[in-house]
PDB file of C-alpha atoms in Angstrom:
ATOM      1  CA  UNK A 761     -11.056  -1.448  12.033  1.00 78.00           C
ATOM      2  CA  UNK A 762     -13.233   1.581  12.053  1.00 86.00           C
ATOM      3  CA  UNK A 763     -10.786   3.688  10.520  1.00 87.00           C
ATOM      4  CA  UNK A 764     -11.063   0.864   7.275  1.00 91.00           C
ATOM      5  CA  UNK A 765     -14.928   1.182   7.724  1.00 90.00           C
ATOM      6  CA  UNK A 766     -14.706   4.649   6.969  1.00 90.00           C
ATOM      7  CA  UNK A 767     -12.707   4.531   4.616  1.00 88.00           C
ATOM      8  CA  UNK A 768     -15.003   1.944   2.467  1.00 90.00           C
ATOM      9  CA  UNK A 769     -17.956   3.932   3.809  1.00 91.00           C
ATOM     10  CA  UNK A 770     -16.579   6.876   0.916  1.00 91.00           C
ATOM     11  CA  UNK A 771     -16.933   4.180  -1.652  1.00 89.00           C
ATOM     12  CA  UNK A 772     -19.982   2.154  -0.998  1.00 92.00           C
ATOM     13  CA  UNK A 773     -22.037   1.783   2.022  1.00 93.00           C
ATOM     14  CA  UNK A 774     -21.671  -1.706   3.416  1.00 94.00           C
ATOM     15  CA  UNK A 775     -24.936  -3.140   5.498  1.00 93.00           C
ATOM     16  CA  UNK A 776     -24.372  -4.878   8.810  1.00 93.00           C
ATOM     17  CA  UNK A 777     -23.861  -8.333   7.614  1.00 95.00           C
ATOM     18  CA  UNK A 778     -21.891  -7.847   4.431  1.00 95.00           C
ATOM     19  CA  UNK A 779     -19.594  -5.797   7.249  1.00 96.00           C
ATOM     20  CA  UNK A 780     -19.678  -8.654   9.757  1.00 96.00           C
ATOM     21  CA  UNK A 781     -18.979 -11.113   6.964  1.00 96.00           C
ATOM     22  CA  UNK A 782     -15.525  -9.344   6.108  1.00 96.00           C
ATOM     23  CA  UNK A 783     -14.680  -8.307   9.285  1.00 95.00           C
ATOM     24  CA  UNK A 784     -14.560 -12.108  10.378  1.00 96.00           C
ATOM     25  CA  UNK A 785     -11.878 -12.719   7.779  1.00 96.00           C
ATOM     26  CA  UNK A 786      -9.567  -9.996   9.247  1.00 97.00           C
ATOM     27  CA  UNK A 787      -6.888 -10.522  11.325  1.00 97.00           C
ATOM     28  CA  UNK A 788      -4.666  -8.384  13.282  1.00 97.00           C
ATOM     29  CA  UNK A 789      -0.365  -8.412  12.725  1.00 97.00           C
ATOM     30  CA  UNK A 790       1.721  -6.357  14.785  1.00 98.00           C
ATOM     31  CA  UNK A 791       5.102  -5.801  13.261  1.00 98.00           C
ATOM     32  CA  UNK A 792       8.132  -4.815  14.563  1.00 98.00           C
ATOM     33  CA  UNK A 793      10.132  -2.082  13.081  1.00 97.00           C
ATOM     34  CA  UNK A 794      12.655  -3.474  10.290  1.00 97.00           C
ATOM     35  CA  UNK A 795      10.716  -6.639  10.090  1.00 98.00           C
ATOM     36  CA  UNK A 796       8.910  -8.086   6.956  1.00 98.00           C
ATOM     37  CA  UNK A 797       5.416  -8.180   6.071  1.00 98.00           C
ATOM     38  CA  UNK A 798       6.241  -9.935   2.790  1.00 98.00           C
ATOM     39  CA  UNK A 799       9.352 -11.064   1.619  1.00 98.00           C
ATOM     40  CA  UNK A 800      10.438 -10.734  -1.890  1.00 97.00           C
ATOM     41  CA  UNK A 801       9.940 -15.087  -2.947  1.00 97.00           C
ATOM     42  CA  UNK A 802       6.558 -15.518  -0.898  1.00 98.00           C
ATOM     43  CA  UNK A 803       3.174 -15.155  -2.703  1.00 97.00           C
ATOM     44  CA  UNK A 804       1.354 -12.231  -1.155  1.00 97.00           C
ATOM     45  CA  UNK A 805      -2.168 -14.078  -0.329  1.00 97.00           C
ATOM     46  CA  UNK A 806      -3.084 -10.831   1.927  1.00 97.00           C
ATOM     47  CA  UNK A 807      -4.342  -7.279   1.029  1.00 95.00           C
ATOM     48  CA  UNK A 808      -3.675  -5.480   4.606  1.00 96.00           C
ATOM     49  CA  UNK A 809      -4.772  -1.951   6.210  1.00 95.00           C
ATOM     50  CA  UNK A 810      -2.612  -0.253   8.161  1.00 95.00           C
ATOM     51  CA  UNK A 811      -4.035   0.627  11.526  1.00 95.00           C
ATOM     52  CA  UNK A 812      -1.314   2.241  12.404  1.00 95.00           C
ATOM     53  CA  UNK A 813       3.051   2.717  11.602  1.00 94.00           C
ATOM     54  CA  UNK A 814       4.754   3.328   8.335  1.00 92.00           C
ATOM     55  CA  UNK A 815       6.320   0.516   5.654  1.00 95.00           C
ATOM     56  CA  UNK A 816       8.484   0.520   2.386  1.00 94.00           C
ATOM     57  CA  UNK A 817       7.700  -1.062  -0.930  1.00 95.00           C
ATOM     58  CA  UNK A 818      10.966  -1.793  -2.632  1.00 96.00           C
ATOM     59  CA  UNK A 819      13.288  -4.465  -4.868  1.00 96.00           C
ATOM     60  CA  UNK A 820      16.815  -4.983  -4.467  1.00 94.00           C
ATOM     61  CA  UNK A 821      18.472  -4.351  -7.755  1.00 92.00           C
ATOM     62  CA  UNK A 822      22.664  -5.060  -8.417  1.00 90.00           C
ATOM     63  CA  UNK A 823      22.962  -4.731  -4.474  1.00 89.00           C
ATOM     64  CA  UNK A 824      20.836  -1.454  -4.151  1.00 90.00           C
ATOM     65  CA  UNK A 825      17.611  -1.232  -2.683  1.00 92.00           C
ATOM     66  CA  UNK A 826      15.234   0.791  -4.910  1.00 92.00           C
ATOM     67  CA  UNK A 827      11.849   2.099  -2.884  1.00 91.00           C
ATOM     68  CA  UNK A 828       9.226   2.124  -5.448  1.00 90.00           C
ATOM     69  CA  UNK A 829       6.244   3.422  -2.613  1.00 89.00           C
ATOM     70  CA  UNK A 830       6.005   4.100   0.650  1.00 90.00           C
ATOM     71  CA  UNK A 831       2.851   2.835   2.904  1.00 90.00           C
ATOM     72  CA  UNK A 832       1.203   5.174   6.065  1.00 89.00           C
ATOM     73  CA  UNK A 833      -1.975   4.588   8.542  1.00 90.00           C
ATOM     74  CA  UNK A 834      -4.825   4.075   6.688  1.00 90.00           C
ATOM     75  CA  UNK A 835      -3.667   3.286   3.510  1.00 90.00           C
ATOM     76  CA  UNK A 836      -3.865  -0.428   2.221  1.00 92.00           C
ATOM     77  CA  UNK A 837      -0.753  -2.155   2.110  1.00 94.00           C
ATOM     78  CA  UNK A 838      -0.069  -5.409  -0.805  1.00 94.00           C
ATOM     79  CA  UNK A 839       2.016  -6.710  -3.438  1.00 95.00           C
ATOM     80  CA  UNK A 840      -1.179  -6.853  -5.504  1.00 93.00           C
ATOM     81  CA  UNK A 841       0.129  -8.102  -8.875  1.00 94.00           C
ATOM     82  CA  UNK A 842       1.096 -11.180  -6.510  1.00 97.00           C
ATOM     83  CA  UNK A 843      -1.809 -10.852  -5.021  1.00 96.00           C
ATOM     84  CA  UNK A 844      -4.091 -11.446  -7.975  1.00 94.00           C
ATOM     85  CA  UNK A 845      -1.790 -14.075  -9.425  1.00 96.00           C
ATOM     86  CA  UNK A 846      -0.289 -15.967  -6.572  1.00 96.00           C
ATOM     87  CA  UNK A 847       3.188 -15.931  -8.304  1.00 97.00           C
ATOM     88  CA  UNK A 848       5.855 -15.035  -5.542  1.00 98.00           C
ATOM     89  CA  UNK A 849       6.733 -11.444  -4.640  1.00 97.00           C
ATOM     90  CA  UNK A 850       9.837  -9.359  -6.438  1.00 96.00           C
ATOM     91  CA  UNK A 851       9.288  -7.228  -3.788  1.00 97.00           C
ATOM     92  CA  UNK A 852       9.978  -6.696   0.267  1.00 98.00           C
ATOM     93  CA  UNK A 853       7.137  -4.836   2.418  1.00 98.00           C
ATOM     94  CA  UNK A 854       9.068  -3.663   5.170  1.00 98.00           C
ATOM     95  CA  UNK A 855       8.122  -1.754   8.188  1.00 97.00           C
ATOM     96  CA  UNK A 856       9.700   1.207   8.849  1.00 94.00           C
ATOM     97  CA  UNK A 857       7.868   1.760  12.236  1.00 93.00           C
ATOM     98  CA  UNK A 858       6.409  -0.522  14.755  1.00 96.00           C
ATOM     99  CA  UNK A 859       2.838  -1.007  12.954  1.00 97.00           C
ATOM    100  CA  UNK A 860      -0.376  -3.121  13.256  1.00 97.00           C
ATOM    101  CA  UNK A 861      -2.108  -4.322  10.467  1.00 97.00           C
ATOM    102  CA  UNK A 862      -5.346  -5.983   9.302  1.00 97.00           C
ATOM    103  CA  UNK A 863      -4.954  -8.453   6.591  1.00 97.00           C
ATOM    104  CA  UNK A 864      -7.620 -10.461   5.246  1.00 97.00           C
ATOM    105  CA  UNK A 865      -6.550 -13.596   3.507  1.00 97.00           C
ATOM    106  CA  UNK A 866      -7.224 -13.965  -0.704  1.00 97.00           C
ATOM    107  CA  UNK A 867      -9.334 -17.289  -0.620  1.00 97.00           C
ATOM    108  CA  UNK A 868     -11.024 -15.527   2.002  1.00 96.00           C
ATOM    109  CA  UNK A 869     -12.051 -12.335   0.211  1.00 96.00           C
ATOM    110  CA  UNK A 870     -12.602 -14.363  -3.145  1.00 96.00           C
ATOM    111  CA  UNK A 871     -15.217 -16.303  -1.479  1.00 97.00           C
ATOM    112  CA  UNK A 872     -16.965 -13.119  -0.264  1.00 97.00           C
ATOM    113  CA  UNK A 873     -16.773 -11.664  -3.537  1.00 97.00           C
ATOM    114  CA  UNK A 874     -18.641 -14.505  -4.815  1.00 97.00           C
ATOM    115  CA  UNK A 875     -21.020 -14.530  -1.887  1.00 97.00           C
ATOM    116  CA  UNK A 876     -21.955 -10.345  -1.691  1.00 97.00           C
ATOM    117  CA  UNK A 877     -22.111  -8.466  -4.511  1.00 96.00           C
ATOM    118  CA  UNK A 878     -21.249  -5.244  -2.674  1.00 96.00           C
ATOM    119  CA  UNK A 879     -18.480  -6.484  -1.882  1.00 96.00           C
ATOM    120  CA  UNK A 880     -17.172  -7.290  -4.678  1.00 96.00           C
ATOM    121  CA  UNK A 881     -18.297  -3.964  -6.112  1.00 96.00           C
ATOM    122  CA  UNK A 882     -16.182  -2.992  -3.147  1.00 94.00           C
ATOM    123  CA  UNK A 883     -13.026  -4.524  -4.509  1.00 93.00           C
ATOM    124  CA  UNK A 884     -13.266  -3.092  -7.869  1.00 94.00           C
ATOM    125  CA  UNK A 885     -13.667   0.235  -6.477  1.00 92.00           C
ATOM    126  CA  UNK A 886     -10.658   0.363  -4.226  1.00 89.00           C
ATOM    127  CA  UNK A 887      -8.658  -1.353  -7.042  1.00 91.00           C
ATOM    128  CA  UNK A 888      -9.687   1.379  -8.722  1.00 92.00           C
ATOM    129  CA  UNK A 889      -8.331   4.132  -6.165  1.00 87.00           C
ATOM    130  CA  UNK A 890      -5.227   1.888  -6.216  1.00 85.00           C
ATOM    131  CA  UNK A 891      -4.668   1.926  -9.901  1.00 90.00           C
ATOM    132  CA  UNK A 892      -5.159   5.602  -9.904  1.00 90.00           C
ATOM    133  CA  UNK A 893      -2.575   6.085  -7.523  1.00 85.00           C
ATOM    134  CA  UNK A 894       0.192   3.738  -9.168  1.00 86.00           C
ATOM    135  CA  UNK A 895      -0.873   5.912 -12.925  1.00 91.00           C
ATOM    136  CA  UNK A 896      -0.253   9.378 -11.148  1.00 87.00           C
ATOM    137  CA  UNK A 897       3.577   7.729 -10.067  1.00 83.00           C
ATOM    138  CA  UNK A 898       4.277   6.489 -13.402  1.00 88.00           C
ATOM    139  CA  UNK A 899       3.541   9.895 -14.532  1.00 91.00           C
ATOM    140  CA  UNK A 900       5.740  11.666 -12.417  1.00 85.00           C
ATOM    141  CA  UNK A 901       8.457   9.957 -13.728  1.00 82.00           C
ATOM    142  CA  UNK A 902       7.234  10.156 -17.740  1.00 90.00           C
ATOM    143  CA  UNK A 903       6.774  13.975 -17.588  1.00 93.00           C
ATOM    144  CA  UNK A 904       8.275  15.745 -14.652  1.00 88.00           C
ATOM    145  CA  UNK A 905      11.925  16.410 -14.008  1.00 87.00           C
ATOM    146  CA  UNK A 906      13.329  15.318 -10.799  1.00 82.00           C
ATOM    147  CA  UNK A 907      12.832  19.333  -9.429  1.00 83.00           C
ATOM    148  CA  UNK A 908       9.303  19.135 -10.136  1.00 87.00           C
ATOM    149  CA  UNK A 909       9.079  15.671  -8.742  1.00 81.00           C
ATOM    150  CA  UNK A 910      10.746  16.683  -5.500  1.00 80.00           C
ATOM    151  CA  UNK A 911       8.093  19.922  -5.703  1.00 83.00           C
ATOM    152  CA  UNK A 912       4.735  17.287  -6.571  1.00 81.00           C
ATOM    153  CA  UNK A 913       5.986  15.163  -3.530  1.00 76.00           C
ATOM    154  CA  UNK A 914       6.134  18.310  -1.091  1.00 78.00           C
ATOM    155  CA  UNK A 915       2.644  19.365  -2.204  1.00 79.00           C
ATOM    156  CA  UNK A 916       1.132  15.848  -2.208  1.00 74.00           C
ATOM    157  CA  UNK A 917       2.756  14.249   0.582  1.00 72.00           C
ATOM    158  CA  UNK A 918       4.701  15.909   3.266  1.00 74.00           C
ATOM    159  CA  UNK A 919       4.781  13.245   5.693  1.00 74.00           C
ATOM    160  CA  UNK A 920       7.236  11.494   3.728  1.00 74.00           C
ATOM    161  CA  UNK A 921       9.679  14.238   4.210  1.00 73.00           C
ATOM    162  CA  UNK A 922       9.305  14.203   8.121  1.00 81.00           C
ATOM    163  CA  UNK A 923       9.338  10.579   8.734  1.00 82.00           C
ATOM    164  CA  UNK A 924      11.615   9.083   6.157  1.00 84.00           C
ATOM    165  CA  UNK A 925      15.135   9.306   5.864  1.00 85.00           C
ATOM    166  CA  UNK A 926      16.773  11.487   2.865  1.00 84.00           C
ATOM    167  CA  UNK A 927      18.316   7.909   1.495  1.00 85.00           C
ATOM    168  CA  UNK A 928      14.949   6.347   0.810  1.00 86.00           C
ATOM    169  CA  UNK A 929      13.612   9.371  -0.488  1.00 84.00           C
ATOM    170  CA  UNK A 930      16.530   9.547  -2.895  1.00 83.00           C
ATOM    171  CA  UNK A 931      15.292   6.374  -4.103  1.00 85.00           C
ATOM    172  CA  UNK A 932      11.979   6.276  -4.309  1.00 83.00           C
ATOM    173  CA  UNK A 933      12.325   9.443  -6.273  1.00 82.00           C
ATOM    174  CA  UNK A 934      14.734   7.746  -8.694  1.00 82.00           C
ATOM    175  CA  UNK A 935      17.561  10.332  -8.052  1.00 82.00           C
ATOM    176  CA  UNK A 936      20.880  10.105  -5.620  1.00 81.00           C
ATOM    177  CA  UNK A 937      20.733  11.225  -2.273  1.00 77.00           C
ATOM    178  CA  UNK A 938      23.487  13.553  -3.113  1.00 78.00           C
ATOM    179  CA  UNK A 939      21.105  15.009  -6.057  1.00 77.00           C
ATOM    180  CA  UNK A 940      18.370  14.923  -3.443  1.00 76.00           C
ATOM    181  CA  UNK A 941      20.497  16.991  -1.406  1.00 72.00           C
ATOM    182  CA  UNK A 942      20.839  19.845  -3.795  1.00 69.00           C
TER     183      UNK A 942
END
């Protein structure tokens, strides 16, 4: 949990009981590589933080699996457009390492939203970050060719090319592996 304190410590300072408040909401989920944290058909009720391991975002599409984003240790971890409307997932969260998680539960975090107005501040702001993140994806793919996405990935995220396997990459880059491979 301290690594998630720091993190919202770059946003907005929380004070001791607005902390304690959402800290009593979290709980920990250890996951098993290859196993679900959501399953495309469940509403995702949980935003999570990844304490530590490694999951895959993705939809199954005419039998293929397309990867749309790719999770590590201290990021958060969601389906947030089920999230925020409690309509069921398209989408699998799959981990691709043993991991542990802390979710915290959306009635839950609703009801300290209403309660602390820093943390709901909070919220907006790492929406925010979020949002910013899924707009600088989009954009690869609206204005860079598949050379230059391959270049943006190396240069913003290495880790994905040491710890993920050339298939997924492929996909979550929109091209075939065998492209990939060239």
């Amino acid at each position: 949990m301290e690594k998630m304190r720091q993190y919202f410590d770059q946003l907005l300072i929380l004070g001791d009981e607005e902390w304690e408040a959402f800290s009593a909401g979290l709980q920990s989920r250890e996951k098993a590589k290859k196993s679900f944290l959501l399953a495309a058909g469940a509403d995702c009720s949980f935003i999570g933080f990844i304490q530590e391991g490694m999951f895959r975002f993705y939809h199954e599409r005419e039998g293929e699996e397309k990867i749309t984003a790719f999770f590590f240790a201290h990021d958060f971890v969601t389906n947030y457009r089920s999230f925020l409307t409690g309509q069921p997932s398209t989408h699998h969260i799959e981990a691709l390492t043993d991991a542990v998680v802390w979710t915290i539960q959306r009635d839950h975090l609703r009801n300290l939203y209403d309660r602390y107005p820093k943390l709901d501040r909070l919220g907006r702001l790492v929406a925010e970050n979020l949002y910013l993140k899924v707009a600088t994806r989009l954009d690869t793919f609206l204005y860079l060719t598949p050379a230059e996405r391959y270049e943006e990935l190396i240069r913003r995220n290495s880790k994905l090319l040491q710890e993920v396997p050339q298939y997924m990459l492929a996909s979550y880059m929109g091209v075939t592996a065998e492209c990939l491979s060239r």
